[in-house]
Amino acid sequence: MTTLATTLNGPHRRVREDVLHPLEGLSFWYLASAAFFSALVVWALFAWGCQIFLGIGVAGIRRPVFWGLYIVNFVFWIGISHAGTLISAILRLTDAGWRKPVTRAAEAITVFALMIGGMFPLIHLGRVWLFYWLIPYPNDRLLWPNFRSPLVWDMTAIFTYITGSVLYLYLPLIPDLAEMASRSQGWKSRVYRLLSIGWTGSDRQWHSLERAMKLMAAMILAVAVSVHSVVSYDFSMSIAPMWHSTIFAPYFVAGAIFSGIAALILVMFALRKFLNLGRYLRPVHFHNLSKLLLLMCLVWLYFSASEHLTVWYGNEHIEMAVFNARVHGEYAPYFWLMVACNFLIPFILLGIRRLRTLGTIAVSSVAVLIGMWLERFLIVIPTLSYSALPAAWGPYEASWVELSITAGTFAAMALFYMIFAKIFPIIAIWEYDEDVSAS
């Protein structure tokens, strides 16, 4: 096991210089990008403030569509959060050697995506100041939450997930925090030293850290699967058409892994380009993840085809109304664009070896993220629009408030990641062996 002493004076010197260099200074483009994303976040907060002051009616949520873009985004971001837990944990437990520059980038995605996704139940609540009604605490009125409500289970699952994810991100950071404390001065050194909780790099500490990381990796796998299963139960436990399905839990988990891999590839592409980390984020990492993306593309096609085939063959009137609206009705453009983004584009660009380059892998990842957001949209909106008697059917139009908050969440994700990459090394320095030559 590499100790702190050998890391400070040895073949890891080049690694430290390359990985820690992006933490130094603030370039014009960094400040301009941060200002742009911050402006979008502030505008989103303003839109949310208007909703709180004027009421939930300013959003596009009304009869019969009581779940709009807020729940679409909630499911989407919870799915993105699986990039860190499932991918990083599986690679760590299997001790895959190529995972070293990938794991921390993935684990950071999990924490930030959960922070963003966990806000949407509160935003959708409308009267956000009453959020504490969801918490089962002793009170004089003997009032308790409705434990059959999906909000209670979502809150419990998200809090458990984000607590485990923060710990899972923090544990591998400890040796690097001690490294940064020795390289910094003043208040930065004191903060890093405090966060490193007395790390010295002794054999006992290394063994304890390894055991803790392996234990957290195993626990976080179970939590990640259960969390997105709980999210799927919000839909499948109802009797709404095309929701009441036993396949929804694995369908949602597979979709979450699919979108999580795409998000991780896109983040790695940005880190490689803007932080000059091509020496570490090498083509082999992108190609390995692209193969996983291609596999999940086929898994998604299987689940999606099975779900729609069952509805079509059953030919129940109310379910066929939703099916027809998706496939060749008003939502058909979104449906076929989803199929193109989730299957055709990645299958062609990644399945044909000559076409598989870093650029096409990034394009496929963008397509998958668009397609998976559209899938969440198509799960929520058409069912609610056509779930009642024909006389009660109604359209849905997103308001500027919902669109502003949606745009703000993507800006918040970029902003959180920029700040994190400027404060902490985005690649775990201590995990590298002596041979870090580029491909």
CSV table of N, CA, C and O in Angstrom, one decimal, residues 45 53 59 75 118 127 142 159 163 187 244 254 262 287-288 294 341 359 380 413 429:
chain,number,residue,atom,x,y,z
A,45,LEU,N,-34.4,30.0,-8.9
A,45,LEU,CA,-34.8,30.3,-7.6
A,45,LEU,C,-35.9,31.4,-7.6
A,45,LEU,O,-36.8,31.4,-6.8
A,53,PHE,N,-44.9,32.3,-3.6
A,53,PHE,CA,-45.7,33.6,-3.3
A,53,PHE,C,-47.1,33.5,-4.0
A,53,PHE,O,-48.1,33.9,-3.3
A,59,ALA,N,-47.6,27.1,-12.0
A,59,ALA,CA,-47.0,26.0,-12.8
A,59,ALA,C,-48.1,25.4,-13.7
A,59,ALA,O,-49.2,25.7,-13.6
A,75,VAL,N,-37.6,11.9,-11.1
A,75,VAL,CA,-37.2,10.6,-11.5
A,75,VAL,C,-35.9,10.6,-12.4
A,75,VAL,O,-35.0,9.7,-12.2
A,118,GLY,N,-33.6,15.5,-4.9
A,118,GLY,CA,-34.3,15.5,-3.7
A,118,GLY,C,-35.1,16.8,-3.4
A,118,GLY,O,-36.0,16.8,-2.6
A,127,ARG,N,-46.7,24.2,-0.9
A,127,ARG,CA,-46.5,24.8,0.4
A,127,ARG,C,-45.3,24.2,1.1
A,127,ARG,O,-45.4,23.4,2.0
A,142,LEU,N,-50.8,14.2,18.1
A,142,LEU,CA,-50.8,12.8,17.7
A,142,LEU,C,-51.1,12.6,16.3
A,142,LEU,O,-51.8,11.7,15.8
A,159,PHE,N,-33.0,10.3,1.8
A,159,PHE,CA,-32.2,10.7,2.9
A,159,PHE,C,-31.2,9.6,3.2
A,159,PHE,O,-30.0,9.8,3.5
A,163,THR,N,-27.1,10.1,2.5
A,163,THR,CA,-26.2,9.9,3.6
A,163,THR,C,-25.1,8.9,3.2
A,163,THR,O,-23.9,9.2,3.4
A,187,TRP,N,-5.4,29.2,6.1
A,187,TRP,CA,-6.7,28.6,6.4
A,187,TRP,C,-7.0,27.4,5.6
A,187,TRP,O,-7.7,26.5,6.0
A,244,HIS,N,-49.5,0.5,-13.8
A,244,HIS,CA,-49.7,-0.7,-12.9
A,244,HIS,C,-49.0,-1.9,-13.5
A,244,HIS,O,-49.7,-2.7,-14.1
A,254,ALA,N,-32.8,-0.3,-14.5
A,254,ALA,CA,-32.0,-0.4,-15.7
A,254,ALA,C,-31.9,0.9,-16.4
A,254,ALA,O,-30.8,1.3,-16.9
A,262,ALA,N,-24.3,7.3,-19.1
A,262,ALA,CA,-24.2,8.4,-20.1
A,262,ALA,C,-23.7,9.7,-19.4
A,262,ALA,O,-22.9,10.4,-20.0
A,287,HIS,N,-13.9,3.8,-23.9
A,287,HIS,CA,-14.3,2.6,-24.7
A,287,HIS,C,-15.0,1.5,-23.7
A,287,HIS,O,-16.0,0.9,-24.1
A,288,ASN,N,-14.4,1.4,-22.6
A,288,ASN,CA,-15.0,0.4,-21.6
A,288,ASN,C,-16.4,0.8,-21.2
A,288,ASN,O,-17.3,0.0,-21.1
A,294,LEU,N,-23.6,0.5,-24.4
A,294,LEU,CA,-24.2,-0.2,-25.5
A,294,LEU,C,-25.0,-1.4,-24.9
A,294,LEU,O,-26.2,-1.7,-25.4
A,341,CYS,N,-32.9,8.3,-29.7
A,341,CYS,CA,-31.9,8.7,-28.8
A,341,CYS,C,-31.4,7.5,-27.9
A,341,CYS,O,-30.2,7.4,-27.7
A,359,GLY,N,-15.5,11.3,-29.7
A,359,GLY,CA,-16.5,12.2,-30.1
A,359,GLY,C,-17.9,11.5,-30.3
A,359,GLY,O,-18.9,12.0,-29.7
A,380,VAL,N,-44.9,9.9,-17.4
A,380,VAL,CA,-45.7,10.7,-16.5
A,380,VAL,C,-46.9,11.4,-17.2
A,380,VAL,O,-48.1,11.2,-16.8
A,413,MET,N,-26.2,21.5,-11.6
A,413,MET,CA,-25.3,20.3,-11.7
A,413,MET,C,-24.0,20.7,-12.2
A,413,MET,O,-22.9,20.3,-11.7
A,429,ILE,N,-5.5,10.6,-6.2
A,429,ILE,CA,-4.1,10.5,-6.4
A,429,ILE,C,-3.5,9.2,-5.8
A,429,ILE,O,-2.7,8.6,-6.4
